[in-house]
mmCIF file of C-alpha atoms and ligand atoms in Angstrom:
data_model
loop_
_atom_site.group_PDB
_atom_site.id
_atom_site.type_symbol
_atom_site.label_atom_id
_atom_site.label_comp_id
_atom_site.label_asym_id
_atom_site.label_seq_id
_atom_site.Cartn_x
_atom_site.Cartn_y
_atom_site.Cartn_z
ATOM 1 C CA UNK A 223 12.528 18.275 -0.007
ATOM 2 C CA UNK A 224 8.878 18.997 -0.831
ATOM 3 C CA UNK A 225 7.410 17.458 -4.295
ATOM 4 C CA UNK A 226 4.512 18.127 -5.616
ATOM 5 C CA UNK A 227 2.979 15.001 -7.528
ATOM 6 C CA UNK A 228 0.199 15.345 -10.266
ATOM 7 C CA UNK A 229 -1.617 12.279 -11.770
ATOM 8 C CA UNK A 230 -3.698 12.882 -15.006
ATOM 9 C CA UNK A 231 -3.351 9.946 -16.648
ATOM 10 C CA UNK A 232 -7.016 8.386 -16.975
ATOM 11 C CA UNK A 233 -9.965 10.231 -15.092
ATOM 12 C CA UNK A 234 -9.141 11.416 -12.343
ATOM 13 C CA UNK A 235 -6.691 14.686 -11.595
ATOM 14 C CA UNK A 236 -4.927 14.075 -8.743
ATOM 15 C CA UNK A 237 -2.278 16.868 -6.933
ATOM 16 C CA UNK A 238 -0.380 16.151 -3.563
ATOM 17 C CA UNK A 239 2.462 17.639 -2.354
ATOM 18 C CA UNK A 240 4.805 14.955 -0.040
ATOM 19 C CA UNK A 241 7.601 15.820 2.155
ATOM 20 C CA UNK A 242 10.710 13.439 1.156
ATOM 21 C CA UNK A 243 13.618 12.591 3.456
ATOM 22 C CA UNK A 244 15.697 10.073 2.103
ATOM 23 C CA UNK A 245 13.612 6.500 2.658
ATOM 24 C CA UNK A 246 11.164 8.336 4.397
ATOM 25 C CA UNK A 247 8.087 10.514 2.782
ATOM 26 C CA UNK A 248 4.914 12.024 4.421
ATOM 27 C CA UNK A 249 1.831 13.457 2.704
ATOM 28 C CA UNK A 250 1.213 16.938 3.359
ATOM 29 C CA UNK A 251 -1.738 17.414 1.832
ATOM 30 C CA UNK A 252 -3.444 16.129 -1.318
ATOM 31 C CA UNK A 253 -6.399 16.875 -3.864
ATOM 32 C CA UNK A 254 -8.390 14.809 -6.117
ATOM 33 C CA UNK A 255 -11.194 14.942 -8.841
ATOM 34 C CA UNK A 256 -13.056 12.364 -10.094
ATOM 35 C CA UNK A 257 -14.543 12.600 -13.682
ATOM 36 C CA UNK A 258 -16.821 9.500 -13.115
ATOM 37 C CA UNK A 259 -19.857 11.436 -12.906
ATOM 38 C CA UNK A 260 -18.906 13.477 -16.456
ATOM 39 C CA UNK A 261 -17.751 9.861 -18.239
ATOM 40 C CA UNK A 262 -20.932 7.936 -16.740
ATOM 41 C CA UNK A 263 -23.340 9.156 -19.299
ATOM 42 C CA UNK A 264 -21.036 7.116 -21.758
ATOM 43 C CA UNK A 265 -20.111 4.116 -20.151
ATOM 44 C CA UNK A 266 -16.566 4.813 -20.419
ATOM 45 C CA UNK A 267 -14.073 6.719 -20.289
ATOM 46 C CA UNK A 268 -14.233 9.254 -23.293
ATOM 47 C CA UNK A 269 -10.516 10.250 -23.731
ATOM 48 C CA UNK A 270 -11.105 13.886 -25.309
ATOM 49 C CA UNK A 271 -13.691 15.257 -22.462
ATOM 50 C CA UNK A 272 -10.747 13.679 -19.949
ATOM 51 C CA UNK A 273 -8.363 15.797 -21.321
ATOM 52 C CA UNK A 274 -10.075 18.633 -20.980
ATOM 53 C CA UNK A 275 -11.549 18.458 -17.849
ATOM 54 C CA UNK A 276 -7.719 17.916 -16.653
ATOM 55 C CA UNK A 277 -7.153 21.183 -18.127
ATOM 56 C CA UNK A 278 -9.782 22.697 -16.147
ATOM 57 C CA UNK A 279 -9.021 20.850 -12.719
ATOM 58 C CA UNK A 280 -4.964 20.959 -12.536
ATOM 59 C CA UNK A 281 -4.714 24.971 -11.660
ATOM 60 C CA UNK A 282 -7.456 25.301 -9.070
ATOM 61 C CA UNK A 283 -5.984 21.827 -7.388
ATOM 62 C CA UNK A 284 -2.532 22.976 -7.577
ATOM 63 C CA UNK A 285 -3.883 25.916 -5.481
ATOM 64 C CA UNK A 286 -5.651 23.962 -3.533
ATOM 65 C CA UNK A 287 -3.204 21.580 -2.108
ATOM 66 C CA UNK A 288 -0.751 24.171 -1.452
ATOM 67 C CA UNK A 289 -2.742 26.292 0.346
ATOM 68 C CA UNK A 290 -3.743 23.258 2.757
ATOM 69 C CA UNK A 291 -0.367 22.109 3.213
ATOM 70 C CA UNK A 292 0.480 25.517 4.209
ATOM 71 C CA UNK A 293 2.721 26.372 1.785
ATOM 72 C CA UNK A 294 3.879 28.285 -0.924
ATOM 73 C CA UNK A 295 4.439 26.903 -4.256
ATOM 74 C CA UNK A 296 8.118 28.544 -3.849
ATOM 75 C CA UNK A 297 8.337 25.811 -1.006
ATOM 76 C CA UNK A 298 7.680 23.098 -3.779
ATOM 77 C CA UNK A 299 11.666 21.623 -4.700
ATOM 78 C CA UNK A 300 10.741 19.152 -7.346
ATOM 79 C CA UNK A 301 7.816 18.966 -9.848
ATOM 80 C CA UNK A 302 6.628 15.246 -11.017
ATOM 81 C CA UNK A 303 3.844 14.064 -12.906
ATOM 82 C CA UNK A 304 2.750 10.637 -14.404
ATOM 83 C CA UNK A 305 4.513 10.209 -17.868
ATOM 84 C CA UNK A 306 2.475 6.957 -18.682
ATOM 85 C CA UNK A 307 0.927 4.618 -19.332
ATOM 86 C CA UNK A 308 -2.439 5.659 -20.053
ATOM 87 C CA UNK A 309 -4.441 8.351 -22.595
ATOM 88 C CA UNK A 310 -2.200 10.118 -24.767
ATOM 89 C CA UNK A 311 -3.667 13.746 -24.476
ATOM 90 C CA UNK A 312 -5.040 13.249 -20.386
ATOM 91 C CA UNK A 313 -0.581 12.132 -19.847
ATOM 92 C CA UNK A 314 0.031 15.494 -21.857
ATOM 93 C CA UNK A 315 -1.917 18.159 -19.784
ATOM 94 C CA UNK A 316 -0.228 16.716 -16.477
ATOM 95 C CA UNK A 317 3.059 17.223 -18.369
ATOM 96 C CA UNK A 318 2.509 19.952 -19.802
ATOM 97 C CA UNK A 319 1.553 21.828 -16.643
ATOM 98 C CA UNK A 320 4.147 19.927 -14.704
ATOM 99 C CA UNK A 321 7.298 21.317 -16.533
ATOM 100 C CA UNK A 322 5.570 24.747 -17.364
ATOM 101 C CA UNK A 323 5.233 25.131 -13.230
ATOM 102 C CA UNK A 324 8.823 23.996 -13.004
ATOM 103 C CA UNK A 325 9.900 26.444 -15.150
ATOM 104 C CA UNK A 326 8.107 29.011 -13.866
ATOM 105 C CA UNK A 327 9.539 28.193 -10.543
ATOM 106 C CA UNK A 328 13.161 27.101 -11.606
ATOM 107 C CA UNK A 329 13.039 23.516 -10.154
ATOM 108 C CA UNK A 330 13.645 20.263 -11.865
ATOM 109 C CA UNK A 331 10.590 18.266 -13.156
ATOM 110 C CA UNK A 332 10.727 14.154 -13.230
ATOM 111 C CA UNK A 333 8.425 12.055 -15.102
ATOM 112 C CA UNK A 334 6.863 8.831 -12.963
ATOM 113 C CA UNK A 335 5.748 5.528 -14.234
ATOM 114 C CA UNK A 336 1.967 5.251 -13.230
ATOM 115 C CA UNK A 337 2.254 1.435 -11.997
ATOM 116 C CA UNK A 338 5.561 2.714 -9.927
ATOM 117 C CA UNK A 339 3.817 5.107 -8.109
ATOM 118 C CA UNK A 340 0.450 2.592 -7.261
ATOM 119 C CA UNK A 341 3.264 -0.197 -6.590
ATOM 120 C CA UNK A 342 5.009 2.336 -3.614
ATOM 121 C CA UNK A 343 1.679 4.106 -2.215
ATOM 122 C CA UNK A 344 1.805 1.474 0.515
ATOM 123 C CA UNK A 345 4.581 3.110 1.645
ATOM 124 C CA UNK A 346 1.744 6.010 2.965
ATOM 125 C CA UNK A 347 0.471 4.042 5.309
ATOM 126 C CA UNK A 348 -0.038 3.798 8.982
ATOM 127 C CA UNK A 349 2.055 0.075 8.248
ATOM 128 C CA UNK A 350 4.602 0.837 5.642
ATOM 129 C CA UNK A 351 6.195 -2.386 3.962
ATOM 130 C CA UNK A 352 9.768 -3.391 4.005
ATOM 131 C CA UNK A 353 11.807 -4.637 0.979
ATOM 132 C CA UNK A 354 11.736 -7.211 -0.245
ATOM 133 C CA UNK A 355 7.865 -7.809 -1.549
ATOM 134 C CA UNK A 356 5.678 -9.756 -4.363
ATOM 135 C CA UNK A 357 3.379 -6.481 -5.514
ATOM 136 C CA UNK A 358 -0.087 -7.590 -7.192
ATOM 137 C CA UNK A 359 -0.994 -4.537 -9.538
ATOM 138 C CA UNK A 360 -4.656 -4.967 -9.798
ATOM 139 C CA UNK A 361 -5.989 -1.944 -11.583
ATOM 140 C CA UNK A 362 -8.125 -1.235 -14.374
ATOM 141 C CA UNK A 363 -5.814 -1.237 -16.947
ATOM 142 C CA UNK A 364 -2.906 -3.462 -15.296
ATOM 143 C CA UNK A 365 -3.118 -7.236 -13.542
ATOM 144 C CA UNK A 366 0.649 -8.116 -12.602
ATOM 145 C CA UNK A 367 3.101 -9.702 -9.871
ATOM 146 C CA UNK A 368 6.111 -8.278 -9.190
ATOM 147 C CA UNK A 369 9.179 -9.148 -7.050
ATOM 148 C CA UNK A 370 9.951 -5.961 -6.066
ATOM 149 C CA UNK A 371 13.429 -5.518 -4.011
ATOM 150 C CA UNK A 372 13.738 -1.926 -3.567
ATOM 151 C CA UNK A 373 12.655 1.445 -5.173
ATOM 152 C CA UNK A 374 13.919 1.061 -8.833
ATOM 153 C CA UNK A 375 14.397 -2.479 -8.872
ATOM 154 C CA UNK A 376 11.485 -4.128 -10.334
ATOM 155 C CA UNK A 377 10.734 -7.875 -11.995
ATOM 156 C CA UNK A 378 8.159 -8.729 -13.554
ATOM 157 C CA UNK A 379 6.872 -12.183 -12.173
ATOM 158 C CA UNK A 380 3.380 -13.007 -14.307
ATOM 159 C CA UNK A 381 0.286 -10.648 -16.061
ATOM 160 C CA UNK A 382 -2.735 -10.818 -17.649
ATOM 161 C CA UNK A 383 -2.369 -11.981 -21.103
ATOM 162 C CA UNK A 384 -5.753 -10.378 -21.831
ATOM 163 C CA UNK A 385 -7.986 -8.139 -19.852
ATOM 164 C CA UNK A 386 -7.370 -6.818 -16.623
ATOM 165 C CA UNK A 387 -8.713 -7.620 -13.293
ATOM 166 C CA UNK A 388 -10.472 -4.228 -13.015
ATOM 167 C CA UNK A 389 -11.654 -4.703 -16.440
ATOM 168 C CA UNK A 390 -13.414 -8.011 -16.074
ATOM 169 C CA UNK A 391 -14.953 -6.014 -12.952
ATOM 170 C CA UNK A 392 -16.101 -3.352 -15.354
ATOM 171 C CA UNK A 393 -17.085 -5.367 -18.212
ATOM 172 C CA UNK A 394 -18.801 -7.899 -16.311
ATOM 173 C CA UNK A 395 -20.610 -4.778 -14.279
ATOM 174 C CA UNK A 396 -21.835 -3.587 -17.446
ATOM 175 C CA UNK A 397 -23.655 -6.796 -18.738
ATOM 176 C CA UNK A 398 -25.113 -6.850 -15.596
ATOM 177 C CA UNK A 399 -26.356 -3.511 -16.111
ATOM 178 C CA UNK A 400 -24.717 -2.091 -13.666
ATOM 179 C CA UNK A 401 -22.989 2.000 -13.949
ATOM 180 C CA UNK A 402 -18.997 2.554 -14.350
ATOM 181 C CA UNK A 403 -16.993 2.179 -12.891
ATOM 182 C CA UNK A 404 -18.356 -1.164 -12.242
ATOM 183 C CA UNK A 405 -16.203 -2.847 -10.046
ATOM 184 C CA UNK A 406 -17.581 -1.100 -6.679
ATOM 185 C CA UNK A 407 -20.844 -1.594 -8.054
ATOM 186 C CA UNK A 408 -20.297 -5.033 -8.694
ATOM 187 C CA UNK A 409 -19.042 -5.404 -5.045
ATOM 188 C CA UNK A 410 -21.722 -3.958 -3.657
ATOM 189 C CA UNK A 411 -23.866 -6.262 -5.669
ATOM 190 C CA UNK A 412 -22.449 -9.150 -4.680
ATOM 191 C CA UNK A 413 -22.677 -8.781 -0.864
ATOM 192 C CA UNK A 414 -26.607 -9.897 -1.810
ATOM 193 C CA UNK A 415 -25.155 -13.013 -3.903
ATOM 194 C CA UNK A 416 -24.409 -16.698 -3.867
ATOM 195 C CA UNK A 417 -20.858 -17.087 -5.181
ATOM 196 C CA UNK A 418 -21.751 -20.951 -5.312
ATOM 197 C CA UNK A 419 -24.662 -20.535 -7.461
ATOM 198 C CA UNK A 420 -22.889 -19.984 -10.708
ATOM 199 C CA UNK A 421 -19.739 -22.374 -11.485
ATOM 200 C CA UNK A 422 -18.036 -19.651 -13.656
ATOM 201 C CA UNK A 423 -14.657 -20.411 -15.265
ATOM 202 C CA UNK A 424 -11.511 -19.345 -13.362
ATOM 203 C CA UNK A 425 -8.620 -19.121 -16.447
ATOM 204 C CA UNK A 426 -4.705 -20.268 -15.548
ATOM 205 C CA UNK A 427 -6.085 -20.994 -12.077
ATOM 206 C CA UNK A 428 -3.547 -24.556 -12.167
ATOM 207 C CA UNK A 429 -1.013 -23.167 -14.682
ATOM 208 C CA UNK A 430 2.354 -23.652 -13.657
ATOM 209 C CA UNK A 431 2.818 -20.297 -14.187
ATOM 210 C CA UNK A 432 1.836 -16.279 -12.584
ATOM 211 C CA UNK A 433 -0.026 -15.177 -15.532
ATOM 212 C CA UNK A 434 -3.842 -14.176 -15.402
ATOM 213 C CA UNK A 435 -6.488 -14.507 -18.381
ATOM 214 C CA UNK A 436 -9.635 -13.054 -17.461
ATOM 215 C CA UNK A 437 -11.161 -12.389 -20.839
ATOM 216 C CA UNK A 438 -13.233 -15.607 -20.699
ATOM 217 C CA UNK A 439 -15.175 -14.247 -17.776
ATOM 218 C CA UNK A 440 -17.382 -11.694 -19.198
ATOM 219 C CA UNK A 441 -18.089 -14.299 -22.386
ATOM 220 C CA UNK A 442 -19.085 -16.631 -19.134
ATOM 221 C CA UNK A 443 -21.290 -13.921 -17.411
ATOM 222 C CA UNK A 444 -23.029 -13.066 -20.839
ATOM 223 C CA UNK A 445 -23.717 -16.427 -21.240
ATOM 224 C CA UNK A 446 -25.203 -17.094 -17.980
ATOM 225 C CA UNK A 447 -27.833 -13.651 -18.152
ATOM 226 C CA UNK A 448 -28.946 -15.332 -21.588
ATOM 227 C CA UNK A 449 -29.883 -18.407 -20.198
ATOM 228 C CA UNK A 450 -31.414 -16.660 -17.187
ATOM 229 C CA UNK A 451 -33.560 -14.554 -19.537
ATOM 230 C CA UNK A 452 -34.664 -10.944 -19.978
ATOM 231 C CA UNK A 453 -36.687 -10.500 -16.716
ATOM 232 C CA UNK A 454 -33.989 -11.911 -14.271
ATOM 233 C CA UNK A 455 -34.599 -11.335 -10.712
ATOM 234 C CA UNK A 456 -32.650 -8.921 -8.272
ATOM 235 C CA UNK A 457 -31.340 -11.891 -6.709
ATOM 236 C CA UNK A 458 -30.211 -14.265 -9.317
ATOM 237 C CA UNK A 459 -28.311 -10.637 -10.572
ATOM 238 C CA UNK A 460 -26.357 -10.291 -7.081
ATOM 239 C CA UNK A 461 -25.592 -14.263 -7.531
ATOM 240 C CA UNK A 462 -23.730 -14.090 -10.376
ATOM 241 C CA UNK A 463 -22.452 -10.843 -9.158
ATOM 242 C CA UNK A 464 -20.930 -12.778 -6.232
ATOM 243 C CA UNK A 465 -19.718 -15.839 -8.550
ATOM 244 C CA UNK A 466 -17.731 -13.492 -10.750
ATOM 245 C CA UNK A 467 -16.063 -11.429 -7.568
ATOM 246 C CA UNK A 468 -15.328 -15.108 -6.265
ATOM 247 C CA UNK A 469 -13.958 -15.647 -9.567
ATOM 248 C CA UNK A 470 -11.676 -13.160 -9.988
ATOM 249 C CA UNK A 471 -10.868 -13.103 -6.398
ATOM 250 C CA UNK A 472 -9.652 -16.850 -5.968
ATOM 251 C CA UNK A 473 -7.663 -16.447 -9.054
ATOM 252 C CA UNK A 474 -5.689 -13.767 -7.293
ATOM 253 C CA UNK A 475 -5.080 -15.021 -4.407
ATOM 254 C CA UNK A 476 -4.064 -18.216 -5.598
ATOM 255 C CA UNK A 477 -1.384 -16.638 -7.964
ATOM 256 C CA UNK A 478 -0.200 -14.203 -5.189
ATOM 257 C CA UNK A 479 0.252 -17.191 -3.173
ATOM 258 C CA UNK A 480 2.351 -18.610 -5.656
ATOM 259 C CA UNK A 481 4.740 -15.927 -6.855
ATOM 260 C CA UNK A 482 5.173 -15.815 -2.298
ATOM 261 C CA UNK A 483 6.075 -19.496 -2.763
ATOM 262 C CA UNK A 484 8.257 -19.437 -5.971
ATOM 263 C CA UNK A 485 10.114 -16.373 -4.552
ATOM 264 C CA UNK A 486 10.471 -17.296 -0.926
ATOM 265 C CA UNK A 487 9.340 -14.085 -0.104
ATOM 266 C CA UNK A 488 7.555 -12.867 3.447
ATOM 267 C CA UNK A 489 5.601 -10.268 2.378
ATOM 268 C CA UNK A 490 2.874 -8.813 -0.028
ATOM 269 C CA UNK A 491 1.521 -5.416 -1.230
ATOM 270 C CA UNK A 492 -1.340 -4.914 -3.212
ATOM 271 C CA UNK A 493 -1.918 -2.002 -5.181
ATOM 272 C CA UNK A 494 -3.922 -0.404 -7.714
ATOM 273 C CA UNK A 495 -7.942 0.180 -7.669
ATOM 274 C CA UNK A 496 -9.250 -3.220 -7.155
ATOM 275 C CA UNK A 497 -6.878 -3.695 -3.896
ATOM 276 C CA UNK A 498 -10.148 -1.406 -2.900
ATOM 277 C CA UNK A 499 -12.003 -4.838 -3.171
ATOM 278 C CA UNK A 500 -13.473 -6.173 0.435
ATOM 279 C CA UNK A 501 -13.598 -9.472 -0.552
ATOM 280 C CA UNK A 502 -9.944 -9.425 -2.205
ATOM 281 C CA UNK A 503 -8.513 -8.169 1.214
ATOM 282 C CA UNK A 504 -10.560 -10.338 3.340
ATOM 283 C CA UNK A 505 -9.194 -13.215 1.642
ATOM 284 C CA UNK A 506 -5.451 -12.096 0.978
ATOM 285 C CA UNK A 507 -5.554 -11.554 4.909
ATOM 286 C CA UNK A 508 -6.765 -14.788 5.559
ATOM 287 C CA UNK A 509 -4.535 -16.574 3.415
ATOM 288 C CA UNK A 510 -1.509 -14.310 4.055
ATOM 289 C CA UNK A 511 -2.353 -14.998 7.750
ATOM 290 C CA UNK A 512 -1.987 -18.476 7.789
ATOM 291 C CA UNK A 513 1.254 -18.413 6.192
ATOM 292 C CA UNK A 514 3.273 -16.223 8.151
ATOM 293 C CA UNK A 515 2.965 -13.807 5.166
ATOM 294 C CA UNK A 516 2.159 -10.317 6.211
ATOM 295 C CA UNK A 517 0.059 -8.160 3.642
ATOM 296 C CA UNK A 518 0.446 -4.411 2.520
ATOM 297 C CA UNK A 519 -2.410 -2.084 1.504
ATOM 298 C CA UNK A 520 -2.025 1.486 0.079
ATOM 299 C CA UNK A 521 -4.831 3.644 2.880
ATOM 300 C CA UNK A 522 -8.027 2.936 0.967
ATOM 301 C CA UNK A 523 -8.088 5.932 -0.400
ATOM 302 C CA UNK A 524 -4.844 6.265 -2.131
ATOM 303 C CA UNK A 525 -5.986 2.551 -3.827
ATOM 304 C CA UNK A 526 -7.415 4.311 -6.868
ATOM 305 C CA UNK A 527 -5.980 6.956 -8.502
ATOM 306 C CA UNK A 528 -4.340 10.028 -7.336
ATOM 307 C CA UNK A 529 -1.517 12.683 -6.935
ATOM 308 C CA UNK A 530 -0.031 11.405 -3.457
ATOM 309 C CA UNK A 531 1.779 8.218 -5.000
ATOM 310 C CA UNK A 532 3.446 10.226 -7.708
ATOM 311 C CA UNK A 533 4.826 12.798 -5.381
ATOM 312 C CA UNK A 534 5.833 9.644 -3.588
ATOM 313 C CA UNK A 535 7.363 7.447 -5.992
ATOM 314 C CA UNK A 536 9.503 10.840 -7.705
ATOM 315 C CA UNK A 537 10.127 11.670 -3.522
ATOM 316 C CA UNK A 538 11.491 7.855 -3.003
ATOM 317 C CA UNK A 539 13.709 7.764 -6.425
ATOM 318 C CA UNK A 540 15.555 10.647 -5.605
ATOM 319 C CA UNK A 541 15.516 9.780 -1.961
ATOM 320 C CA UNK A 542 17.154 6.683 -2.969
ATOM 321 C CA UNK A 543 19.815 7.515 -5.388
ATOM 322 C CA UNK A 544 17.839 6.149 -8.692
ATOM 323 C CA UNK A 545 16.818 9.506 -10.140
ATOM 324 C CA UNK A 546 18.830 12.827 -9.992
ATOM 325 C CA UNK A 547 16.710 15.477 -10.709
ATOM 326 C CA UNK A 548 16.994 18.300 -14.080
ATOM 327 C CA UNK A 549 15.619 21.295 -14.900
ATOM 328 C CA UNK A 550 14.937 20.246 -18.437
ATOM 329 C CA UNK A 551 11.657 21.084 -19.446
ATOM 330 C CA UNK A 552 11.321 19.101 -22.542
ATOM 331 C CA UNK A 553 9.225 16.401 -22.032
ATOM 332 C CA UNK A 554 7.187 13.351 -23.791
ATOM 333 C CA UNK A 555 4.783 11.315 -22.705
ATOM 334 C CA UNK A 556 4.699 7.204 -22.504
ATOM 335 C CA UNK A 557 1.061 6.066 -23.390
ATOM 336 C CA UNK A 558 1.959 2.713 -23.381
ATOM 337 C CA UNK A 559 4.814 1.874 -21.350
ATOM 338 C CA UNK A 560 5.819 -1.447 -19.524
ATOM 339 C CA UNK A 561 6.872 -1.100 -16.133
ATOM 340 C CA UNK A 562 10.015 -3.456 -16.646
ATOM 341 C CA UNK A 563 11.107 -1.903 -20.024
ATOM 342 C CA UNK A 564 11.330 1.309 -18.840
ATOM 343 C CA UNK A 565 14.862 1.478 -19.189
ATOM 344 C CA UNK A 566 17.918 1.422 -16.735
ATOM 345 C CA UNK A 567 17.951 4.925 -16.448
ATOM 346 C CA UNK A 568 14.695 4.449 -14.945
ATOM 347 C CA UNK A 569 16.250 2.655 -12.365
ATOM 348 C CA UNK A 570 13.983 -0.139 -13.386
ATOM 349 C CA UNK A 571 16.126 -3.706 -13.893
ATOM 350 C CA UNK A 572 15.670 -7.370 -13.394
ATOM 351 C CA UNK A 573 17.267 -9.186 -10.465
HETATM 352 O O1 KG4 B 135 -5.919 1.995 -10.264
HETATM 353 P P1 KG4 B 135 -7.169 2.528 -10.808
HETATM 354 O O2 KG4 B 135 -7.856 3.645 -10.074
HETATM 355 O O3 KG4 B 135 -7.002 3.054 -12.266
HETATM 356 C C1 KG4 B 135 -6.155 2.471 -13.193
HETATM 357 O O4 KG4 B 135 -4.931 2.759 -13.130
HETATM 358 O O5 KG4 B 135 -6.696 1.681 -14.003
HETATM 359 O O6 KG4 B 135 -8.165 1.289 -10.945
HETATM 360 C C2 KG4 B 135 -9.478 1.426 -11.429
HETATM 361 C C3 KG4 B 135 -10.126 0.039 -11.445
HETATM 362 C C4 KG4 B 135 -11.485 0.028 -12.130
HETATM 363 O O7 KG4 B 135 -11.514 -1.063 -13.026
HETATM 364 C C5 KG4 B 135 -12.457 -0.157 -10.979
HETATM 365 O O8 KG4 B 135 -13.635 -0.835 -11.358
HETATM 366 C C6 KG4 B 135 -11.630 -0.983 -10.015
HETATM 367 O O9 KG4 B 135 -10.338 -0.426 -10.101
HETATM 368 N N1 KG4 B 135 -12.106 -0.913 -8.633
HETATM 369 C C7 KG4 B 135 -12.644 -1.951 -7.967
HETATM 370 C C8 KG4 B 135 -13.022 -1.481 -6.682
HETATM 371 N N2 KG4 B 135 -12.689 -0.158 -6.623
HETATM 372 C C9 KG4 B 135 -12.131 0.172 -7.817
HETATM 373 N N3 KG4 B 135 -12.841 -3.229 -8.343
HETATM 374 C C10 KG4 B 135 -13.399 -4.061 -7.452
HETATM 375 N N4 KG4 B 135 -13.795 -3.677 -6.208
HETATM 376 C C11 KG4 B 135 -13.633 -2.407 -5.790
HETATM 377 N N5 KG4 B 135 -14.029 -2.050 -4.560
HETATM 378 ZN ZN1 ZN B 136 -3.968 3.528 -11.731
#
């Protein structure tokens, strides 16, 4: 069964087409463009020139990644694209093209929750994980744990109750003057830093609990640069660079530790962009290591963004029994949609 996966849901357009066997899937061939260089100018993403820039992208990618997988887009069995969350209009082009291209080609088209496909990417790798896992979702928009015992069957352990790790990356990039996105910036920074010379907060760190707050951070950071003065100095900047990464970074750990603990379970995944982060690995590894725990990455560059892990995650559903494809072409979109309410005909459920 080939599908062919499209992601469109911030800024980047991402197309793969994935070969799906049952539990198994392979990657044919996949296609991405970034819009970081068109949003950069503004510091942001700027929702209306995503849009259409996805409108420009999505046809010539489509192309693209059939022609390197070989195939014809007659060979394509199954059409899915990334229903939500994320902006309203960039969800709608991926849609819209999706279920016009499965009409066009008579196959059935499946809408795929975002998180779902960053949570299974892993399963791309040269070291696919095994279920059961605790999933950290650490992306720009997301920060949760998840016990996670098999495709569809998803509980939500602990999440931010503010902003998201990537977010603190990005907002904290920004005071430092630093471009977006600012969390490999702020990386890069930071391999210059200190992350003893700044004592900056670390939220929920002792709560008996798996939720994150990392709002506080940035208010830290913007504290810190106003004490330091207009004319700090490169390396007082790549200190508190490395004091925030440290920041963020033990908080994570520490939490993924303890969802591992409170759920008894033996393994980890870590998904989403800021799984990207050196440090974060470096010291997931080290932690996991000493445990017995082993740890899961999605190949680096299926971390952030792209088309692969929604031709995946539609590839694994049906592979799996939790989604039975139609060729209804009506679809909506999900802006804002939580992973766990998604709804049992999702296949999504508590344990
Ligand atoms: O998963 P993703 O591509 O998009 C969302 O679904 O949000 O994640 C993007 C986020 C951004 O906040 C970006 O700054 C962060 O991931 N990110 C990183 C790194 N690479 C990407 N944060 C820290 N270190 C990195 N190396
Ligand atoms: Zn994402």
């Amino acid at each position: 069964m080939h599908v062919l996966g499209i992601e469109s849901s911030c800024d980047e357009t991402g197309v793969a087409l994935v070969r799906g066997d049952g539990e198994e899937a392979v990657l044919l061939a996949h296609a991405l463009h970034s819009q970081v260089a068109m949003h950069e100018a503004y510091g942001g993403v700027v929702p209306e020139l995503a849009s259409r820039d996805h409108v420009r992208r999505l046809v010539p990618l489509v192309r693209d990644v059939a022609a390197r997988a070989g195939l014809g887009l007659e060979a394509v069995d199954v059409v899915a694209y990334t229903r939500g969350p994320g902006l309203a209009g960039a969800l709608l082009v991926g849609a819209g093209l999706a279920c016009a291209l499965g009409m066009a080609l008579g196959r059935p088209v499946i809408g795929v929750h975002h998180l779902e496909g960053h949570l299974l990417s892993p399963f791309l790798a040269a070291d696919p994980p095994r279920f059961p896992f605790v999933a950290l979702l650490v992306s720009g928009g997301h920060t949760q744990l998840m016990a996670v015992h098999g495709v569809g069957r998803y509980a939500l352990l602990g999440e931010t109750i503010d902003d998201a790790a990537g977010e603190a990356f990005d907002k904290t990039a920004k005071l430092l003057g630093l471009g977006y996105p600012g969390g490999p910036a702020l990386a890069r920074l930071a391999e210059f830093g200190d992350p003893a010379a700044f004592d900056l907060p670390r939220p929920l760190l002792h709560a008996a609990n798996l939720d994150f707050s990392f709002a506080g951070l940035k208010t830290a950071v913007l504290t810190r640069l106003r004490t330091l003065g207009a004319d700090v100095c490169e390396q007082r900047r790549a200190d508190l660079a490395a004091a925030t990464q440290a920041a963020i970074v033990d908080v994570l750990v520490a939490k993924s530790l303890r969802a591992l603990r409170e759920t008894s379970m033996a393994r980890l995944v870590v998904a989403g962009g800021v799984g990207a982060n050196r440090e974060l690995r470096r010291r997931l590894d080290a932690a996991c290591a000493s445990r017995g725990v082993r740890v899961h990455y999605p190949e680096l560059d299926l971390c952030t963004d792209n088309g692969a892990m929604i031709a995946l995650a539609a590839a694994l559903r049906i592979g799996a029994g939790v989604e039975r494809p139609a060729a209804d072409y009506g679809f909506d979109v999900r802006p804002r949609w939580p992973l766990v309410e998604a709804g049992a005909g999702w296949g999504v459920t508590t344990p």
